[in-house]
Amino acid sequence: MAQFDLTRINCQYLDRHLTFPLLEFLCGKEIYNQQELLEYILETVNKTNMIDYTMDTRKRLNLSQEMPEELVQRKAEVLATLKQLQNEVAPIMKATDILKNGESMKDSKTFVNALQKDYNFKLEHLESAYKLAKYLYECGNYQESTSYLYFCLIVMSPNDKNYLNVLWGKLAAEILTLNWNTALEDLTRLRDYIDSANFSTIQALQQRTWLIHWSVLVFFNHPKGRDLIIEMFLYKPLYLNAIQTMCPHIMRYLATAVVINRTRRNALKDLIKVIQQESYTYRDPITEFLECLYVNFDFEGARLKLHECQTVILNDFFIVACLNEFVEDARLMIFETFCRIHQCITISMLADKLNMKPNEAECWIVNLIRNARLNAKIDSKLGHVVMGTQPLSPYQQLVEKIDSLSMRSEHLAGLIERKSKQKNQESIDSWKYY
Amino acid sequence: MSRFFANGSDSESESSEEEVQATNFNKASAFQFSDDEEEVKRVVRSTKEKRYENLTSIIKTIRNHKKIKDIPNTLTSFEDLTRAYQKALPVISKEENGITPRFYIRCLAELEDFINEVWEDREGRKNLSKNNSKSLGTLRQKVRKYIKDFEDDLSRFREAPDQESEAEDEVAAQDSDGGDAGDDSDVGVKREATEAAPKAAKSAPVKAAPADDDDSDDSIDWDSDSESETESSDDENQYQNMRERFLKRTTEKEDKDDDKRKDKRKEQKVKIRKRAEDDEDGEWETVVKGHVVEKPKMFEKDAEIDVPLVLAKLLEIMSARGKKRTDRRLQIDLLFELRDISDQHNLGTAVSVKIHFNIISAIFDYNQKISEPMKLEHWALLLEVMQSMMKLLLANADINMSESVAEEHEEYAAAPFFVRGCPLAAVERLDDEFTKLLKECDPHSNDYVSRLKDEVNVVKTIELVLQYFERSGTNNERCRIYLRKIEHLYYKFDPEVLKKKRGEVPATTGTSVEVMDKLCKFIYAKDDTDRIRTRAILAHIYHHAMHDNWFQARDLVLMSHLQDNIDAADPATRILYNRMMANLGLCAFRQENVKDAHHCLVDLMVTGKPKELLAQGLLPQRQHERSAEQEKIEKQRQMPFHMHINLELLECVYLVSAMLLEIPYIAAHEFDARRRMISKTFYQQLRSSERQSLVGPPESMREHVVAAAKAMRCGNWQACANFIVNKKMNTKVWDLFYESDRVREMLTKFIKEESLRTYLFTYSNVYTSISIPSLAQMYELPVQKVHSIISKMIINEELMASLDDPSETVVMHRSEPSRLQALAMQFVDKVTNLVDVNEKVFDMKQGNFFQRGNMGNRGDRGYNRNQNNQGGNWAGQRRGSGNRNRNQQRGHHKNQQQQHQQQQVQTIDEE
């Protein structure tokens, strides 16, 4: 299954610390050579200050039990630096603690004023707080890091050179502490900042690409994420552009999100357009599944692809949690499409197409009919499902064609009225000067 | 015909070119310098010339008088003549050894003849006025008396009168007019040579020879000049080294030349041959001597030739540049000589480069009219000099040649050298001249092919310059030279690319696509003028499209947003844009994207003048004639023939893709009031064939497509495919594609599918159910495919049917609407149209809507209200949400394809 694995590509756009969960996840999947993977983890960890994690990895690699001299030294160093930084920040933090209880906490400006007035707060303090947060983060102490970063965010002006870094750091730390609600908040804040800041086109594209990758982590873990991911990836042109130019592989997550989101069926059409456009740069079983089902109406192909999809999803850290949902919804999709074009289906064929046993399939259909989601009857003598489709009567056609007219006309009329009012207002205003 | 050919020998064969040149000069002089006259006066002329001029002018008047039989005036002129001759006598005796000039003798002879003739004609004499007859008598007497002195000469003249007296007359006339009628360079040469010659060398190109030599004298100058220009165009092979010819001429060579020319002489072949041989000795001597004489003119005999001296000389030569009376050819010669001298004395490459560069500009100067191409041999010379200069520059890394070097900072003595000059501009001009040369000759002749062979050399030269600029050059300069290279590369097909794509050749082989990529990416990154980038993008897309890289090409088009602002570009860029679009369409077609192909080509074809839009020829204009000026400009824009896109192919691809789209559409919307034409051009073709009462078997490509379309309408795919893919069409169109078999297969596949769709649309009302396997059999398609096609039609609500799985049939649900229902539907369609239009109007005039259409619109609104009441209040979401989706998509650049591809094609309107 290695050919559909995206970890390698995804890791390019993730923070070093964010890659650890992915890599650890892979360790459990046995797609790659365990040994190599661990070595790679060790290499990555060595670049951070997480000495304990290093030790742990070494252990797993069955390297010597003893701590190498170098590591001991580094540990001491790290601790020393940490101490020093903490000392620097300590007074200000104390002050913050005191202030936190007061009223001033609500508004960042008054807060800063209070700090400056009462506690002799200087910009250097802010700088060191930022450094400390970063250091803590590198040591793997995300929880503490977030609190410092929070402080930074409140005090810092958005023009500060570190502001963007703080935002990114905050998001990463929140993700790593699995604090999805705040992570989502931070994500929105970061996105607004990127969209409004004056980046050059290329820089902006890069920032967005990173943001897209990080946000996938949040979206698939936050309850509201499934709507938001569609909203952001598919309907925000800037982000869709970024996906198309920089990282078409994100289509997998977008497609998954659309499939498991029953309420957003109309997004499917747009998604398929995008998939078709990008089909030459990126394709995997999930996008191919949709293509088979909605472009070629090749149900046999869709069935095969659905089978492949299961393994792909099982091996993808981001969407592994949605496996069951995905399969269920994909089946429903196949069945819906089937019903739309068929008048009469044999149950055995249906079961075949849905990767189910005939009994199961029958049960499933019965459930669907009972829940009134399907207008059909089962003919158990022949083993058929007969759709209760009604041919579209001319009246219906007529109604369908004109039903939107009143809306549109009213809308237009409203616009015109508003305009005319405005005009009159203006002309009255201009008279006032005489 | 040249008037300078004294002996008139070669004129028949060679004149045409010469004449052009001659007129050029005259024209030029007519426009230039108002101080023309003064300059003429300033020229120092020898006594001989003055006298001769005098004589010839009088002879001319006599001749005129004779023509109108004005005898009294002839008499006075004759008297003037004798007096003038008397004056000229010392000069004649001195210069010509006392032999009377031939033209003088001739005049006398003619005069005598004239008198005799008039005298003889008694009837006529009686009618003469008194004054006339009296003068005639006097004249006769005087002439008789005067002639006695020239008895000998006359008799000799009568023995061998000149063959072409006319020609000589002309010469004489020209000689006399020379002063004011914009003295042309050749006379100038003669004079210069005359002056330069030391007095002692009497046998030099002075008219020391007896009267006979007078002609040959003129012809000497001409021979020496005309050879270089005309012969090499007569037979290029002959041409070896220009310079060699200028410096030393061997008689053998001349002989050979003469031989060549001889073939073309039509009359008086033998005589002239004799003459030529007679003349040759003298002739060669003179020329050689002329050059021998020139050398000391360059430098003092024993002057020590060093860098400053050569530079000074160079400056001296070049300072004459652009002046009215400078002989541009001589300048080139001098420069070549200077180069040789500097090479002989090892003055260093920097000096040599400088001289090279000046030679280049001198050659460019030679051609004064920008719109006309250079002469081929000049261009070849230019190419050679250019190449040798670039080789020098490349071989010596310590020479810096650029425009940014100021005159005073030039450095020739020691490394690093600095030379002022711009090889970039030179190579660009060279390239432009090459294009002009190509456009000049008939594209179907061998000439064109042989000239096209030089393209390789041009590319090589560009490559050399490119290397130079890659070593040392600003980004801007590099961009410019890259663009030059791109423009020579983009339209060439490289089969390696496709082979590589299929993995037939190793992945390491370099292909033109990669080269293009490299060059273009540099330009994208570094260019700061918009034009170069635009052109690079267009060429890049063109190249991709040519090699079937459809997705890359498409993405480049969409991402560059060129469609939005191509209107503002210059005509040349717009032409390139149109070419790119045409090629993109072809590529889309080959890559099975019929719809895209149609979109790309529709704007080109709908105007009906793709030829003009692609700059592949001028069409006659019906409404207004082009002015000469306009025509010239338009001609300049035309593409050279080898870059043309086959128009028939283009049209065929367009029509076929229109057919594939249009026919099923017609079938599906047979009774639809809102049906729109997809392709107007295709409709026209279809209709015009329908109008014919009798349709024969198809002949032309268009007829084939129309016949195929008709076959497709009844779902007869086999006939349709036969009309599109057959022997005739193969030779006409399809074989022009690189992988024609694949294209044909693809075509057949599409025809099958679309025919099936058409069949279902057309005949669904006669079936209640159709079996899928039998459909598959009918259309020779796999059952899977038929199933998929029908499914798609059902989902898109094109076909009112559903599948019955157990029996593998399609069950039709379509019920024919009653008349009332059908009318109601039509009515609804119209109302919907109205609303659409209203919205559009509102969108369009949002700004100043209320100043104008207030009253008219109120009525409309009321009308809508009524409709709404009738329709009830089913405020459905469908249309609304559809609209929203559409609007949202508008932002996505890739989704925009549809909108984007409705670009306006640029009409190359005249500025």
Coordinates of C-alpha atoms in Angstrom, one line a residue, chain B residues 280-650:
Chain B
E280 CA 39.5 43.1 -70.3
D281 CA 43.1 43.8 -70.1
G282 CA 42.7 47.5 -69.7
E283 CA 39.9 46.9 -67.3
W284 CA 41.7 44.7 -64.9
E285 CA 44.7 46.8 -64.8
T286 CA 42.7 49.7 -63.8
V287 CA 40.9 48.1 -61.0
V288 CA 43.9 46.6 -59.5
K289 CA 45.7 49.8 -59.8
G290 CA 42.8 51.5 -58.2
H291 CA 43.2 49.4 -55.2
V292 CA 46.9 49.7 -55.2
V293 CA 46.3 53.3 -55.1
E294 CA 43.9 53.0 -52.2
K295 CA 46.3 51.4 -49.9
P296 CA 48.6 54.3 -49.4
K297 CA 45.5 56.3 -48.8
M298 CA 44.8 54.2 -45.8
F299 CA 48.1 54.8 -44.1
E300 CA 51.2 56.5 -45.0
K301 CA 53.6 54.2 -46.6
D302 CA 56.0 53.7 -43.8
A303 CA 53.8 54.8 -40.9
E304 CA 54.0 52.6 -38.0
I305 CA 50.7 51.0 -37.7
D306 CA 49.5 50.8 -34.1
V307 CA 46.3 50.8 -32.2
P308 CA 45.6 54.5 -32.0
L309 CA 46.4 55.0 -35.6
V310 CA 44.0 52.2 -36.7
L311 CA 41.3 53.5 -34.3
A312 CA 41.8 57.0 -35.7
K313 CA 41.4 55.6 -39.2
L314 CA 38.4 53.7 -38.2
L315 CA 36.8 56.8 -36.7
E316 CA 37.6 58.6 -39.9
I317 CA 35.9 56.0 -42.0
M318 CA 32.9 55.7 -39.7
S319 CA 32.5 59.5 -39.4
A320 CA 31.5 59.5 -43.0
R321 CA 28.7 57.2 -42.1
G322 CA 25.3 58.5 -42.9
K323 CA 26.4 61.4 -45.0
K324 CA 24.9 61.9 -48.3
R325 CA 27.8 61.4 -50.6
T326 CA 29.5 58.6 -48.8
D327 CA 29.8 55.5 -50.9
R328 CA 28.5 52.9 -48.5
R329 CA 30.0 50.0 -50.5
L330 CA 33.4 51.6 -50.4
Q331 CA 33.1 52.1 -46.7
I332 CA 32.6 48.4 -46.3
D333 CA 35.6 47.6 -48.4
L334 CA 37.7 50.0 -46.5
L335 CA 36.7 48.5 -43.3
F336 CA 37.5 45.0 -44.4
E337 CA 40.9 46.2 -45.5
L338 CA 41.4 47.9 -42.2
R339 CA 40.6 44.7 -40.5
D340 CA 43.2 42.9 -42.6
I341 CA 45.7 45.5 -41.8
S342 CA 45.0 45.3 -38.1
D343 CA 45.2 41.5 -38.2
Q344 CA 48.5 41.7 -40.1
H345 CA 50.0 43.9 -37.5
N346 CA 48.6 41.9 -34.5
L347 CA 46.8 44.8 -33.0
G348 CA 44.9 42.5 -30.7
T349 CA 41.4 41.0 -30.7
A350 CA 39.7 44.0 -29.1
V351 CA 40.5 46.2 -32.1
S352 CA 39.5 43.4 -34.4
V353 CA 36.2 43.1 -32.6
K354 CA 35.6 46.8 -32.8
I355 CA 36.3 46.7 -36.5
H356 CA 34.0 43.7 -37.0
F357 CA 31.3 45.5 -35.2
N358 CA 31.7 48.6 -37.4
I359 CA 31.6 46.4 -40.5
I360 CA 28.3 45.0 -39.3
S361 CA 26.8 48.4 -38.8
A362 CA 28.2 49.5 -42.2
I363 CA 26.5 46.6 -43.8
F364 CA 23.3 47.4 -42.1
D365 CA 23.7 51.0 -43.3
Y366 CA 24.0 49.8 -46.8
N367 CA 20.3 49.1 -47.0
Q368 CA 18.5 52.3 -46.6
K369 CA 15.0 51.2 -46.7
I370 CA 13.8 49.4 -43.6
S371 CA 10.9 47.8 -45.2
E372 CA 12.8 46.2 -48.0
P373 CA 15.1 43.2 -47.3
M374 CA 18.8 43.3 -47.6
K375 CA 20.5 41.8 -50.6
L376 CA 21.2 38.2 -50.0
E377 CA 24.9 38.4 -50.4
H378 CA 25.1 41.3 -48.0
W379 CA 23.2 39.3 -45.5
A380 CA 25.4 36.3 -46.0
L381 CA 28.4 38.5 -45.5
L382 CA 26.8 39.9 -42.4
L383 CA 26.2 36.5 -41.0
E384 CA 29.8 35.6 -41.6
V385 CA 31.2 38.7 -40.0
M386 CA 28.8 38.3 -37.1
Q387 CA 29.9 34.8 -36.5
S388 CA 33.5 35.6 -36.6
M389 CA 33.0 38.4 -34.2
M390 CA 31.1 36.3 -31.8
K391 CA 33.8 33.6 -32.0
L392 CA 36.4 36.2 -31.2
L393 CA 34.3 37.5 -28.3
L394 CA 33.8 34.0 -26.9
A395 CA 37.4 33.0 -27.3
N396 CA 38.6 36.0 -25.4
A397 CA 37.0 36.2 -22.1
D398 CA 38.7 39.5 -21.3
I399 CA 36.8 41.5 -23.9
N400 CA 33.7 43.2 -22.7
M401 CA 31.5 44.4 -25.3
S402 CA 28.3 46.2 -24.3
E403 CA 26.3 49.2 -24.8
S404 CA 27.0 50.4 -21.4
V405 CA 30.6 51.1 -22.1
A406 CA 30.9 54.8 -22.8
E407 CA 33.0 56.0 -25.7
E408 CA 35.6 57.5 -23.5
H409 CA 36.0 54.4 -21.5
E410 CA 36.8 52.1 -24.3
E411 CA 40.0 50.2 -23.8
Y412 CA 41.9 48.5 -26.5
A413 CA 45.5 48.4 -25.3
A414 CA 45.4 46.1 -22.3
A415 CA 43.2 43.5 -20.8
P416 CA 40.5 43.7 -19.7
F417 CA 39.3 45.3 -22.9
F418 CA 36.2 47.4 -23.1
V419 CA 34.5 47.9 -26.4
R420 CA 31.3 49.8 -27.0
G421 CA 28.8 48.0 -29.1
C422 CA 25.8 45.8 -28.9
P423 CA 25.9 42.4 -30.4
L424 CA 22.4 41.8 -29.2
A425 CA 20.9 44.5 -31.4
A426 CA 23.0 43.3 -34.3
V427 CA 21.8 39.8 -34.0
E428 CA 18.2 40.9 -33.6
R429 CA 18.5 42.9 -36.7
L430 CA 20.2 40.0 -38.5
D431 CA 17.3 37.8 -37.6
D432 CA 14.7 40.3 -38.7
E433 CA 16.5 40.7 -42.0
F434 CA 16.5 37.0 -42.4
T435 CA 12.7 36.9 -41.9
K436 CA 12.4 39.6 -44.5
L437 CA 14.5 37.7 -47.0
L438 CA 12.3 34.7 -46.5
K439 CA 9.1 36.6 -46.9
E440 CA 10.5 38.1 -50.1
C441 CA 10.7 34.9 -52.1
D442 CA 8.0 32.6 -53.3
P443 CA 7.3 30.0 -50.6
H444 CA 6.7 27.2 -53.1
S445 CA 10.0 27.6 -54.9
N446 CA 13.3 26.0 -54.4
D447 CA 14.6 29.4 -53.6
Y448 CA 12.7 29.4 -50.4
V449 CA 14.1 26.0 -49.4
S450 CA 17.6 27.0 -50.1
R451 CA 17.2 30.2 -48.1
L452 CA 15.6 28.3 -45.3
K453 CA 18.7 26.3 -45.0
D454 CA 20.3 29.4 -43.6
E455 CA 18.0 29.3 -40.7
V456 CA 20.4 26.8 -39.1
N457 CA 23.2 29.4 -39.4
V458 CA 21.0 32.1 -37.9
V459 CA 20.2 29.8 -35.0
K460 CA 23.9 29.1 -34.6
T461 CA 24.7 32.7 -34.5
I462 CA 22.0 33.4 -31.9
E463 CA 23.4 30.5 -29.9
L464 CA 26.8 32.2 -30.0
V465 CA 25.4 35.5 -28.8
L466 CA 23.5 33.6 -26.2
Q467 CA 26.7 32.0 -24.9
Y468 CA 28.3 35.4 -24.8
F469 CA 25.5 36.9 -22.8
E470 CA 25.3 34.0 -20.5
R471 CA 28.9 34.7 -19.6
S472 CA 28.5 38.4 -19.2
G473 CA 25.2 40.1 -19.6
T474 CA 22.5 41.7 -17.6
N475 CA 19.2 39.9 -17.0
N476 CA 17.4 42.0 -19.5
E477 CA 19.9 41.3 -22.3
R478 CA 19.7 37.6 -21.5
C479 CA 16.0 37.7 -21.6
R480 CA 16.1 39.3 -25.0
I481 CA 18.4 36.8 -26.5
Y482 CA 16.5 34.0 -24.9
L483 CA 13.4 35.2 -26.5
R484 CA 15.1 35.2 -29.9
K485 CA 16.1 31.7 -29.4
I486 CA 12.6 30.8 -28.3
E487 CA 11.2 32.4 -31.3
H488 CA 13.3 30.1 -33.5
L489 CA 12.4 27.1 -31.4
Y490 CA 8.8 27.2 -30.5
Y491 CA 7.2 26.2 -33.7
K492 CA 9.5 23.3 -34.4
F493 CA 8.3 19.8 -33.7
D494 CA 10.7 17.5 -31.9
P495 CA 9.7 13.9 -32.3
E496 CA 12.1 13.0 -29.5
V497 CA 9.6 14.5 -27.0
L498 CA 6.9 12.0 -27.8
K499 CA 9.3 9.1 -27.9
K500 CA 10.6 10.1 -24.6
K501 CA 7.1 10.3 -23.2
R502 CA 6.5 6.7 -24.3
G503 CA 9.9 5.7 -22.9
E504 CA 11.4 4.7 -26.3
V505 CA 14.5 6.8 -25.7
P506 CA 16.3 7.1 -22.4
A507 CA 15.1 9.7 -20.1
T508 CA 18.3 11.6 -20.2
T509 CA 18.0 12.7 -23.8
G510 CA 17.5 16.4 -24.0
T511 CA 14.5 17.6 -25.8
S512 CA 13.3 20.9 -27.1
V513 CA 10.6 21.0 -24.5
E514 CA 13.2 21.0 -21.8
V515 CA 15.2 23.7 -23.5
M516 CA 12.0 25.7 -23.8
D517 CA 11.2 25.2 -20.2
K518 CA 14.6 26.4 -19.1
L519 CA 14.6 29.5 -21.3
C520 CA 11.1 30.4 -20.4
K521 CA 11.5 29.9 -16.7
F522 CA 14.4 32.2 -16.7
I523 CA 12.4 34.8 -18.5
Y524 CA 9.4 34.4 -16.1
A525 CA 11.7 34.9 -13.2
K526 CA 13.9 37.7 -14.5
D527 CA 12.1 39.6 -17.1
D528 CA 10.9 43.1 -16.1
T529 CA 9.3 44.1 -19.4
D530 CA 6.0 42.6 -19.8
R531 CA 6.2 42.0 -23.5
I532 CA 9.1 39.5 -23.4
R533 CA 7.3 37.5 -20.7
T534 CA 4.1 37.5 -22.6
R535 CA 5.7 36.3 -25.8
A536 CA 7.7 33.7 -23.9
I537 CA 4.5 32.4 -22.3
L538 CA 2.7 32.2 -25.6
A539 CA 5.6 30.5 -27.3
H540 CA 5.9 28.1 -24.3
I541 CA 2.2 27.2 -24.6
Y542 CA 2.5 26.7 -28.3
H543 CA 5.4 24.4 -27.8
H544 CA 3.7 22.4 -25.2
A545 CA 0.5 22.2 -27.3
M546 CA 2.6 21.0 -30.3
H547 CA 4.0 18.1 -28.3
D548 CA 0.6 17.1 -26.9
N549 CA 1.3 18.3 -23.4
W550 CA -2.3 19.3 -23.1
F551 CA -2.6 19.8 -19.4
Q552 CA 0.6 21.8 -19.1
A553 CA -0.4 24.0 -22.0
R554 CA -3.9 24.5 -20.6
D555 CA -2.7 25.3 -17.1
L556 CA -0.3 27.9 -18.5
V557 CA -3.0 29.5 -20.5
L558 CA -5.3 29.7 -17.5
M559 CA -2.7 30.8 -15.0
S560 CA -1.3 33.5 -17.2
H561 CA -4.6 35.3 -17.5
L562 CA -3.5 36.3 -21.0
Q563 CA -7.1 36.3 -22.3
D564 CA -7.9 39.3 -20.2
N565 CA -5.3 41.7 -21.4
I566 CA -4.3 40.5 -24.8
D567 CA -6.3 43.3 -26.3
A568 CA -3.7 45.7 -25.1
A569 CA -0.8 43.9 -26.7
D570 CA 0.9 44.9 -29.9
P571 CA -0.3 43.2 -33.2
A572 CA 2.7 40.8 -33.4
T573 CA 1.9 39.5 -29.9
R574 CA -1.8 39.2 -30.8
I575 CA -0.8 37.2 -33.8
L576 CA 1.2 34.9 -31.6
Y577 CA -1.7 34.6 -29.3
N578 CA -3.9 33.5 -32.1
R579 CA -1.4 31.1 -33.3
M580 CA -1.1 29.7 -29.9
M581 CA -4.9 29.3 -29.6
A582 CA -5.1 27.5 -32.9
N583 CA -2.4 25.1 -31.8
L584 CA -3.9 24.6 -28.4
G585 CA -7.2 23.7 -30.2
L586 CA -5.4 21.1 -32.3
C587 CA -3.7 19.7 -29.3
A588 CA -7.0 19.4 -27.4
F589 CA -8.5 17.6 -30.3
R590 CA -5.6 15.1 -30.5
Q591 CA -5.9 14.6 -26.7
E592 CA -9.6 13.7 -27.1
N593 CA -10.9 16.9 -25.6
V594 CA -13.4 17.8 -28.3
K595 CA -15.2 20.4 -26.3
D596 CA -12.0 22.3 -25.4
A597 CA -10.8 22.1 -29.0
H598 CA -14.0 23.7 -30.1
H599 CA -13.7 26.4 -27.5
C600 CA -10.2 27.2 -28.5
L601 CA -11.0 27.4 -32.2
V602 CA -14.4 29.0 -32.2
D603 CA -13.2 32.5 -31.9
L604 CA -10.7 32.1 -34.7
M605 CA -13.1 30.5 -37.0
V606 CA -16.3 32.4 -36.4
T607 CA -14.8 35.5 -38.0
G608 CA -14.3 33.6 -41.2
K609 CA -10.9 34.9 -41.7
P610 CA -8.5 32.7 -39.8
K611 CA -6.0 33.4 -42.5
E612 CA -5.7 37.0 -41.6
L613 CA -5.9 36.4 -37.9
L614 CA -3.0 34.0 -38.1
A615 CA -1.1 36.4 -40.4
Q616 CA -0.7 33.9 -43.1
G617 CA -1.8 36.0 -45.9
L618 CA -3.9 39.0 -46.7
L619 CA -7.5 38.8 -47.7
P620 CA -9.0 41.2 -50.1
Q621 CA -11.2 43.6 -48.2
R622 CA -14.6 44.4 -49.4
Q623 CA -15.6 47.5 -47.6
H624 CA -12.6 49.6 -48.0
E625 CA -9.4 49.4 -49.8
R626 CA -6.2 49.3 -47.9
S627 CA -3.9 52.2 -48.4
A628 CA -0.5 51.4 -49.6
E629 CA 0.9 52.3 -46.3
Q630 CA -1.4 50.0 -44.5
E631 CA -0.7 47.2 -46.8
K632 CA 2.9 47.5 -46.3
I633 CA 2.5 47.4 -42.5
E634 CA 0.3 44.3 -42.8
K635 CA 2.7 42.6 -45.1
Q636 CA 5.5 43.2 -42.6
R637 CA 3.4 41.3 -40.0
Q638 CA 2.9 38.2 -42.1
M639 CA 4.5 35.0 -40.9
P640 CA 7.1 33.4 -43.1
F641 CA 5.7 30.4 -44.8
H642 CA 7.5 27.7 -42.9
M643 CA 5.8 28.8 -39.7
H644 CA 2.3 28.6 -41.1
I645 CA -0.4 26.5 -39.5
N646 CA -2.3 24.4 -42.0
L647 CA -5.6 26.2 -42.4
E648 CA -7.5 23.3 -43.9
L649 CA -6.5 21.2 -41.0
L650 CA -7.6 23.8 -38.6

